[in-house]
């Protein structure tokens, strides 16, 4: 059994950002930290998803990344002679630049010395901290825990999906990693969703199968530079949020603040251009019913139109449930962890759900606010975690 100071469950953007902060500024060694993730290397799930949809530039500005230095990504672009990989007034980085920079940061902290490829099965509190059980039978004892699991492993399916029955193989969700990896898209193709992931997918398929791609959405395009107002990054909006003691009201504030199902102007203009060129057709209508036929799917729209597709790709986001509910609900019940009406953690300013059990990402949003799931949220969580770690160790000293 391994004994650690810190265990981070989740090796995506949130877990890796926290790991970088702790190892660079927290005065801990690689042997004190373990990052548990089912993938072989850091950010593998992120790279796969962004590559799958054909993302070329991030929506977020260049100051949002894994490093403790806000201008580290801009410096990296200059050092590698790729300032042209920073686009527009916000210097949005290309996906290639962002991924290479992230890889260089993880190599800087010798990630492989702290990485553990595995899947958590249970978490039990004891006198020494937390006892982690893994599906392969291994066990890890850690004084502190950070839950940094993402929500993209919980695909949200539309109600009509179950109408397909045995023809579901022609309709796959973007977030279903296993099924999408085996999926062979054939035209004509329908992409379902009105947000930025759906838009990227439609652009990707539109280049490959011009004139044979439909982007189907229930609402008009919602065009915003970011998925929430930048005021949520600082006191402009957060001060009111933090004063709100009702977690139900905080949840309402988060819902209103998020530009759910939105896309930025650049991607919107690219979509409109491809639509004008006849490479993509956009449809603003709900789907009434579907039926499998001839190796494809017949789709009936609420507008009265009907269309046959060989392939349907769902870019409809994730459910609003807790991540890793298979084991996390058991921990909540046994350890009597406090949850708000929405089911998400009630935590303190140090992001503690219980003594020495910290949370990040979606799990921290009732404390961090609407940006909690984003890269900027990952940095906020890492900063609080680092400060907590330094404070605790100064007291012990």
Short mmCIF file of C-alpha atoms in Angstrom, two decimals:
data_model
loop_
_atom_site.label_atom_id
_atom_site.label_comp_id
_atom_site.label_asym_id
_atom_site.label_seq_id
_atom_site.Cartn_x
_atom_site.Cartn_y
_atom_site.Cartn_z
CA UNK A 1 0.00 0.00 0.00
CA UNK A 2 1.31 3.45 -0.99
CA UNK A 3 1.29 6.26 1.59
CA UNK A 4 1.05 9.83 0.26
CA UNK A 5 0.67 13.41 1.45
CA UNK A 6 -1.72 14.39 -1.38
CA UNK A 7 -3.86 12.30 -3.72
CA UNK A 8 -5.53 13.96 -6.70
CA UNK A 9 -8.34 11.91 -8.22
CA UNK A 10 -8.58 12.98 -11.85
CA UNK A 11 -5.74 13.80 -14.26
CA UNK A 12 -7.52 16.28 -16.53
CA UNK A 13 -7.10 20.05 -16.66
CA UNK A 14 -8.26 20.53 -13.06
CA UNK A 15 -6.17 17.77 -11.51
CA UNK A 16 -3.06 18.70 -13.50
CA UNK A 17 -3.33 22.40 -12.66
CA UNK A 18 -3.56 21.57 -8.95
CA UNK A 19 -0.62 19.17 -9.24
CA UNK A 20 1.49 21.81 -10.96
CA UNK A 21 0.76 24.42 -8.27
CA UNK A 22 1.47 22.02 -5.40
CA UNK A 23 4.73 20.72 -6.86
CA UNK A 24 6.02 24.13 -7.99
CA UNK A 25 4.94 26.26 -5.04
CA UNK A 26 3.78 23.91 -2.30
CA UNK A 27 7.19 22.54 -1.40
CA UNK A 28 6.11 18.93 -1.84
CA UNK A 29 8.00 16.22 -3.71
CA UNK A 30 6.76 13.92 -6.44
CA UNK A 31 6.87 10.99 -4.02
CA UNK A 32 4.44 12.89 -1.72
CA UNK A 33 1.83 13.21 -4.49
CA UNK A 34 -0.21 10.74 -6.49
CA UNK A 35 -2.49 11.58 -9.43
CA UNK A 36 -5.02 8.82 -10.07
CA UNK A 37 -6.61 8.66 -13.52
CA UNK A 38 -7.83 5.83 -15.78
CA UNK A 39 -5.81 7.13 -18.74
CA UNK A 40 -2.16 6.57 -19.57
CA UNK A 41 -1.06 10.20 -19.34
CA UNK A 42 -2.19 13.69 -18.27
CA UNK A 43 -4.93 15.47 -20.24
CA UNK A 44 -5.50 12.45 -22.48
CA UNK A 45 -9.28 12.74 -22.26
CA UNK A 46 -9.12 16.49 -23.00
CA UNK A 47 -6.87 15.95 -26.01
CA UNK A 48 -9.11 13.22 -27.37
CA UNK A 49 -12.33 15.24 -27.04
CA UNK A 50 -10.92 18.44 -28.50
CA UNK A 51 -9.29 16.48 -31.32
CA UNK A 52 -12.51 14.59 -32.02
CA UNK A 53 -14.56 17.75 -32.55
CA UNK A 54 -11.84 19.38 -34.64
CA UNK A 55 -11.18 22.34 -32.34
CA UNK A 56 -8.38 24.52 -33.66
CA UNK A 57 -8.42 27.45 -31.21
CA UNK A 58 -9.54 27.61 -27.59
CA UNK A 59 -12.39 29.85 -26.56
CA UNK A 60 -10.52 31.04 -23.48
CA UNK A 61 -7.77 33.72 -23.48
CA UNK A 62 -4.05 32.96 -23.29
CA UNK A 63 -3.83 33.79 -19.56
CA UNK A 64 -5.85 30.65 -18.77
CA UNK A 65 -3.57 27.62 -18.60
CA UNK A 66 -1.89 25.29 -16.07
CA UNK A 67 1.00 27.49 -14.99
CA UNK A 68 1.29 29.72 -11.91
CA UNK A 69 2.60 32.52 -14.17
CA UNK A 70 -0.35 34.20 -15.97
CA UNK A 71 1.80 35.06 -19.00
CA UNK A 72 3.55 31.69 -19.26
CA UNK A 73 1.67 30.65 -22.40
CA UNK A 74 2.41 33.94 -24.17
CA UNK A 75 6.10 33.57 -23.26
CA UNK A 76 6.05 30.00 -24.57
CA UNK A 77 4.58 31.22 -27.87
CA UNK A 78 7.37 33.80 -28.18
CA UNK A 79 10.11 31.33 -27.25
CA UNK A 80 8.89 28.82 -29.85
CA UNK A 81 8.37 31.54 -32.50
CA UNK A 82 4.59 30.97 -32.62
CA UNK A 83 3.04 34.28 -31.63
CA UNK A 84 0.81 33.76 -34.67
CA UNK A 85 -0.82 30.92 -32.69
CA UNK A 86 -2.43 33.57 -30.46
CA UNK A 87 -5.58 34.96 -32.06
CA UNK A 88 -7.52 38.19 -31.61
CA UNK A 89 -7.83 40.69 -28.77
CA UNK A 90 -7.83 37.94 -26.12
CA UNK A 91 -4.84 36.16 -27.67
CA UNK A 92 -6.76 32.88 -27.76
CA UNK A 93 -4.22 30.06 -28.18
CA UNK A 94 -4.35 27.40 -30.83
CA UNK A 95 -5.15 23.96 -29.47
CA UNK A 96 -1.75 22.76 -30.65
CA UNK A 97 0.07 25.51 -28.76
CA UNK A 98 -2.00 25.03 -25.61
CA UNK A 99 -1.49 21.25 -25.59
CA UNK A 100 2.25 21.48 -26.22
CA UNK A 101 2.60 24.09 -23.48
CA UNK A 102 0.61 21.90 -21.07
CA UNK A 103 2.80 18.92 -21.91
CA UNK A 104 5.95 20.96 -21.26
CA UNK A 105 4.58 22.07 -17.87
CA UNK A 106 3.75 18.51 -16.85
CA UNK A 107 7.20 17.34 -17.91
CA UNK A 108 8.64 20.20 -15.85
CA UNK A 109 7.09 18.68 -12.70
CA UNK A 110 8.06 15.09 -13.68
CA UNK A 111 4.44 13.98 -13.90
CA UNK A 112 5.31 10.31 -14.50
CA UNK A 113 6.75 10.04 -10.97
CA UNK A 114 3.34 10.92 -9.49
CA UNK A 115 1.03 9.33 -12.07
CA UNK A 116 -1.05 6.25 -11.29
CA UNK A 117 -3.22 4.76 -14.01
CA UNK A 118 -6.24 3.30 -12.28
CA UNK A 119 -9.88 3.72 -11.34
CA UNK A 120 -11.09 4.59 -7.86
CA UNK A 121 -13.65 2.24 -6.31
CA UNK A 122 -14.09 3.72 -2.83
CA UNK A 123 -12.87 6.34 -0.39
CA UNK A 124 -12.88 5.79 3.38
CA UNK A 125 -11.93 8.24 6.12
CA UNK A 126 -9.59 7.02 8.87
CA UNK A 127 -7.23 8.42 11.51
CA UNK A 128 -4.42 8.97 9.00
CA UNK A 129 -6.61 10.77 6.46
CA UNK A 130 -8.24 8.88 3.58
CA UNK A 131 -8.00 5.29 2.41
CA UNK A 132 -8.46 4.87 -1.36
CA UNK A 133 -9.54 1.55 -2.85
CA UNK A 134 -8.93 0.94 -6.55
CA UNK A 135 -10.73 -1.41 -8.92
CA UNK A 136 -7.55 -3.42 -9.51
CA UNK A 137 -7.33 -4.27 -5.79
CA UNK A 138 -4.61 -1.74 -4.91
CA UNK A 139 -4.93 0.65 -1.95
CA UNK A 140 -3.52 4.10 -1.28
CA UNK A 141 -3.40 6.00 2.01
CA UNK A 142 -3.31 9.78 1.70
CA UNK A 143 -3.43 12.59 4.25
CA UNK A 144 -5.21 14.95 1.83
CA UNK A 145 -7.49 14.34 -1.15
CA UNK A 146 -8.56 16.49 -4.09
CA UNK A 147 -11.55 15.26 -6.07
CA UNK A 148 -10.92 16.63 -9.57
CA UNK A 149 -13.13 14.37 -11.69
CA UNK A 150 -14.79 15.79 -14.80
CA UNK A 151 -18.44 15.51 -15.82
CA UNK A 152 -17.87 14.59 -19.47
CA UNK A 153 -18.25 10.89 -18.73
CA UNK A 154 -21.99 11.42 -18.18
CA UNK A 155 -23.58 11.98 -21.60
CA UNK A 156 -26.95 13.72 -21.69
CA UNK A 157 -29.27 11.91 -24.13
CA UNK A 158 -32.42 13.50 -25.61
CA UNK A 159 -35.74 11.86 -24.73
CA UNK A 160 -36.22 10.52 -28.25
CA UNK A 161 -32.98 8.48 -28.14
CA UNK A 162 -34.75 5.44 -26.64
CA UNK A 163 -37.09 5.33 -29.65
CA UNK A 164 -34.19 3.98 -31.73
CA UNK A 165 -34.01 0.65 -29.86
CA UNK A 166 -31.79 -1.69 -31.90
CA UNK A 167 -30.79 1.10 -34.32
CA UNK A 168 -28.90 3.03 -31.64
CA UNK A 169 -25.60 2.07 -33.29
CA UNK A 170 -26.26 4.81 -35.89
CA UNK A 171 -26.61 7.44 -33.15
CA UNK A 172 -23.68 8.07 -30.81
CA UNK A 173 -22.92 10.66 -28.12
CA UNK A 174 -19.70 12.65 -28.34
CA UNK A 175 -19.01 11.99 -24.63
CA UNK A 176 -19.39 8.20 -24.93
CA UNK A 177 -15.67 7.58 -25.27
CA UNK A 178 -15.88 3.84 -25.96
CA UNK A 179 -18.73 3.91 -28.50
CA UNK A 180 -17.56 7.04 -30.28
CA UNK A 181 -14.10 5.50 -30.70
CA UNK A 182 -15.67 2.64 -32.69
CA UNK A 183 -18.19 4.81 -34.55
CA UNK A 184 -17.83 5.17 -38.32
CA UNK A 185 -19.72 8.25 -39.47
CA UNK A 186 -21.35 8.01 -42.89
CA UNK A 187 -23.22 10.78 -44.73
CA UNK A 188 -25.74 12.23 -44.60
CA UNK A 189 -24.86 13.24 -41.04
CA UNK A 190 -26.88 15.06 -38.38
CA UNK A 191 -25.07 16.83 -35.53
CA UNK A 192 -27.45 17.52 -32.64
CA UNK A 193 -26.71 20.53 -30.41
CA UNK A 194 -26.43 24.30 -30.49
CA UNK A 195 -23.23 24.87 -28.52
CA UNK A 196 -19.59 25.21 -29.44
CA UNK A 197 -18.82 21.46 -29.50
CA UNK A 198 -21.68 20.83 -31.94
CA UNK A 199 -20.51 23.76 -34.07
CA UNK A 200 -16.93 22.45 -34.25
CA UNK A 201 -18.19 18.99 -35.19
CA UNK A 202 -20.43 20.39 -37.92
CA UNK A 203 -17.51 22.37 -39.35
CA UNK A 204 -15.32 19.28 -39.30
CA UNK A 205 -17.90 17.08 -41.04
CA UNK A 206 -18.83 19.91 -43.44
CA UNK A 207 -15.27 19.95 -44.80
CA UNK A 208 -15.23 16.19 -45.27
CA UNK A 209 -18.80 15.74 -46.53
CA UNK A 210 -19.82 19.10 -48.06
CA UNK A 211 -23.56 19.44 -48.56
CA UNK A 212 -24.32 16.32 -46.51
CA UNK A 213 -24.25 17.73 -42.98
CA UNK A 214 -27.13 19.12 -40.91
CA UNK A 215 -26.60 20.98 -37.62
CA UNK A 216 -29.84 20.56 -35.67
CA UNK A 217 -30.56 22.80 -32.68
CA UNK A 218 -33.63 23.71 -30.67
CA UNK A 219 -32.84 27.41 -30.34
CA UNK A 220 -31.23 30.23 -32.35
CA UNK A 221 -27.45 30.52 -32.07
CA UNK A 222 -26.35 32.06 -28.76
CA UNK A 223 -23.21 34.05 -29.54
CA UNK A 224 -20.92 35.00 -26.64
CA UNK A 225 -17.14 35.41 -26.45
CA UNK A 226 -17.02 33.21 -23.33
CA UNK A 227 -19.42 30.83 -21.60
CA UNK A 228 -19.97 33.35 -18.77
CA UNK A 229 -19.32 37.07 -18.29
CA UNK A 230 -15.64 37.83 -17.42
CA UNK A 231 -17.00 39.72 -14.39
CA UNK A 232 -17.37 36.34 -12.71
CA UNK A 233 -13.59 36.04 -12.56
CA UNK A 234 -13.38 38.75 -9.92
CA UNK A 235 -15.28 40.77 -7.33
CA UNK A 236 -17.59 42.46 -9.87
CA UNK A 237 -20.05 39.56 -9.60
CA UNK A 238 -18.39 37.19 -7.13
CA UNK A 239 -18.80 39.54 -4.15
CA UNK A 240 -22.59 39.29 -4.40
CA UNK A 241 -22.33 35.52 -5.00
CA UNK A 242 -20.17 35.02 -1.90
CA UNK A 243 -22.55 37.03 0.28
CA UNK A 244 -25.43 34.79 -0.72
CA UNK A 245 -25.90 32.21 2.04
CA UNK A 246 -28.62 30.19 0.30
CA UNK A 247 -27.11 27.46 -1.85
CA UNK A 248 -30.31 27.24 -3.88
CA UNK A 249 -29.91 30.92 -4.72
CA UNK A 250 -26.25 30.36 -5.56
CA UNK A 251 -27.29 27.57 -7.92
CA UNK A 252 -29.80 29.91 -9.59
CA UNK A 253 -27.09 32.55 -9.98
CA UNK A 254 -24.80 29.99 -11.63
CA UNK A 255 -27.51 28.85 -14.04
CA UNK A 256 -28.32 32.43 -15.05
CA UNK A 257 -24.65 33.35 -15.42
CA UNK A 258 -23.71 30.51 -17.74
CA UNK A 259 -24.25 30.98 -21.46
CA UNK A 260 -25.25 27.38 -21.88
CA UNK A 261 -25.23 26.02 -25.43
CA UNK A 262 -23.36 29.06 -26.75
CA UNK A 263 -20.48 29.63 -29.15
CA UNK A 264 -18.07 32.48 -29.79
CA UNK A 265 -18.39 34.87 -32.73
CA UNK A 266 -15.47 33.46 -34.71
CA UNK A 267 -16.93 29.94 -34.79
CA UNK A 268 -20.39 31.37 -35.51
CA UNK A 269 -19.08 33.29 -38.55
CA UNK A 270 -17.30 30.19 -39.85
CA UNK A 271 -20.57 28.26 -39.58
CA UNK A 272 -22.49 30.95 -41.43
CA UNK A 273 -19.85 31.02 -44.17
CA UNK A 274 -20.03 27.26 -44.67
CA UNK A 275 -23.82 27.47 -44.66
CA UNK A 276 -23.71 30.12 -47.39
CA UNK A 277 -21.37 27.87 -49.38
CA UNK A 278 -23.89 25.04 -49.09
CA UNK A 279 -21.55 22.78 -47.12
CA UNK A 280 -23.69 22.81 -43.95
CA UNK A 281 -27.40 23.22 -43.38
CA UNK A 282 -28.62 24.44 -40.00
CA UNK A 283 -32.04 23.48 -38.69
CA UNK A 284 -33.71 25.28 -35.75
CA UNK A 285 -36.35 22.81 -34.64
CA UNK A 286 -36.96 20.22 -31.96
CA UNK A 287 -37.08 16.57 -32.96
CA UNK A 288 -40.52 15.02 -32.60
CA UNK A 289 -39.67 11.37 -33.20
CA UNK A 290 -37.10 9.07 -34.76
CA UNK A 291 -37.17 5.60 -36.29
CA UNK A 292 -34.48 3.29 -37.62
CA UNK A 293 -34.69 2.41 -41.31
CA UNK A 294 -32.31 0.96 -43.87
CA UNK A 295 -29.13 1.24 -41.81
CA UNK A 296 -29.96 4.82 -40.89
CA UNK A 297 -32.45 6.96 -38.99
CA UNK A 298 -35.62 8.77 -40.09
CA UNK A 299 -36.06 12.04 -38.21
CA UNK A 300 -39.39 13.87 -37.91
CA UNK A 301 -39.13 17.50 -36.81
CA UNK A 302 -41.67 19.51 -34.84
CA UNK A 303 -41.68 21.89 -37.80
CA UNK A 304 -43.26 19.15 -39.91
CA UNK A 305 -40.21 18.34 -42.04
CA UNK A 306 -38.71 14.83 -42.29
CA UNK A 307 -35.14 13.81 -43.06
CA UNK A 308 -33.19 10.55 -43.32
CA UNK A 309 -29.65 10.33 -41.92
CA UNK A 310 -27.09 7.56 -42.03
CA UNK A 311 -25.37 8.90 -38.90
CA UNK A 312 -26.39 11.03 -35.92
CA UNK A 313 -23.85 12.52 -33.51
CA UNK A 314 -25.13 13.93 -30.23
CA UNK A 315 -23.29 16.97 -28.88
CA UNK A 316 -25.88 17.59 -26.19
CA UNK A 317 -23.56 17.95 -23.21
CA UNK A 318 -23.52 16.12 -19.89
CA UNK A 319 -26.09 15.46 -17.19
CA UNK A 320 -26.30 17.69 -14.12
CA UNK A 321 -25.46 14.81 -11.78
CA UNK A 322 -22.39 14.36 -9.63
CA UNK A 323 -19.38 12.80 -11.40
CA UNK A 324 -18.36 9.24 -10.51
CA UNK A 325 -21.72 8.63 -8.87
CA UNK A 326 -21.02 4.88 -8.86
CA UNK A 327 -18.77 5.25 -5.81
CA UNK A 328 -19.15 8.87 -4.73
CA UNK A 329 -22.75 8.45 -3.54
CA UNK A 330 -21.57 5.70 -1.19
CA UNK A 331 -18.91 8.01 0.27
CA UNK A 332 -21.48 10.81 0.73
CA UNK A 333 -23.81 8.48 2.61
CA UNK A 334 -21.19 6.79 4.80
CA UNK A 335 -19.22 9.94 5.65
CA UNK A 336 -22.39 12.07 5.93
CA UNK A 337 -21.05 14.70 3.56
CA UNK A 338 -23.17 17.82 3.26
CA UNK A 339 -24.90 18.48 -0.07
CA UNK A 340 -27.11 21.31 -1.30
CA UNK A 341 -30.57 20.70 -2.78
CA UNK A 342 -28.98 20.35 -6.22
CA UNK A 343 -26.92 17.43 -4.88
CA UNK A 344 -23.54 19.20 -5.11
CA UNK A 345 -21.08 19.65 -2.22
CA UNK A 346 -21.46 22.27 0.48
CA UNK A 347 -17.84 23.24 1.11
CA UNK A 348 -15.85 25.85 3.01
CA UNK A 349 -13.55 28.55 1.61
CA UNK A 350 -10.70 26.01 1.53
CA UNK A 351 -12.88 23.81 -0.71
CA UNK A 352 -13.13 21.21 2.06
CA UNK A 353 -16.12 18.87 1.96
CA UNK A 354 -14.83 17.07 5.04
CA UNK A 355 -11.53 17.39 6.93
CA UNK A 356 -8.71 17.07 4.37
CA UNK A 357 -11.16 16.18 1.55
CA UNK A 358 -11.11 18.96 -1.06
CA UNK A 359 -13.00 19.32 -4.33
CA UNK A 360 -12.45 21.09 -7.67
CA UNK A 361 -14.13 21.51 -11.03
CA UNK A 362 -17.91 21.10 -11.08
CA UNK A 363 -17.85 19.86 -7.48
CA UNK A 364 -16.54 23.25 -6.30
CA UNK A 365 -18.94 25.53 -8.16
CA UNK A 366 -21.13 26.46 -5.16
CA UNK A 367 -18.00 28.11 -3.73
CA UNK A 368 -16.00 29.13 -6.83
CA UNK A 369 -18.98 30.18 -8.98
CA UNK A 370 -19.92 29.82 -12.68
CA UNK A 371 -16.30 29.56 -13.92
CA UNK A 372 -15.53 26.57 -11.70
CA UNK A 373 -15.67 24.03 -14.55
CA UNK A 374 -13.36 26.05 -16.82
CA UNK A 375 -9.59 26.45 -17.03
CA UNK A 376 -9.93 29.72 -15.10
CA UNK A 377 -11.83 27.78 -12.43
CA UNK A 378 -9.04 25.21 -12.29
CA UNK A 379 -6.59 28.02 -11.51
CA UNK A 380 -8.83 29.44 -8.79
CA UNK A 381 -9.11 26.01 -7.17
CA UNK A 382 -5.35 25.44 -7.42
CA UNK A 383 -4.63 28.83 -5.82
CA UNK A 384 -6.93 28.12 -2.86
CA UNK A 385 -5.55 24.61 -2.45
CA UNK A 386 -1.98 25.90 -2.49
CA UNK A 387 -2.75 28.58 0.10
CA UNK A 388 -4.47 26.02 2.33
CA UNK A 389 -1.50 23.65 2.02
CA UNK A 390 1.00 26.40 2.87
CA UNK A 391 -1.07 27.62 5.82
CA UNK A 392 -1.47 24.13 7.28
CA UNK A 393 2.24 23.42 6.99
CA UNK A 394 3.21 26.75 8.55
CA UNK A 395 0.99 25.94 11.54
CA UNK A 396 2.54 22.48 11.86
CA UNK A 397 6.02 24.00 11.67
#
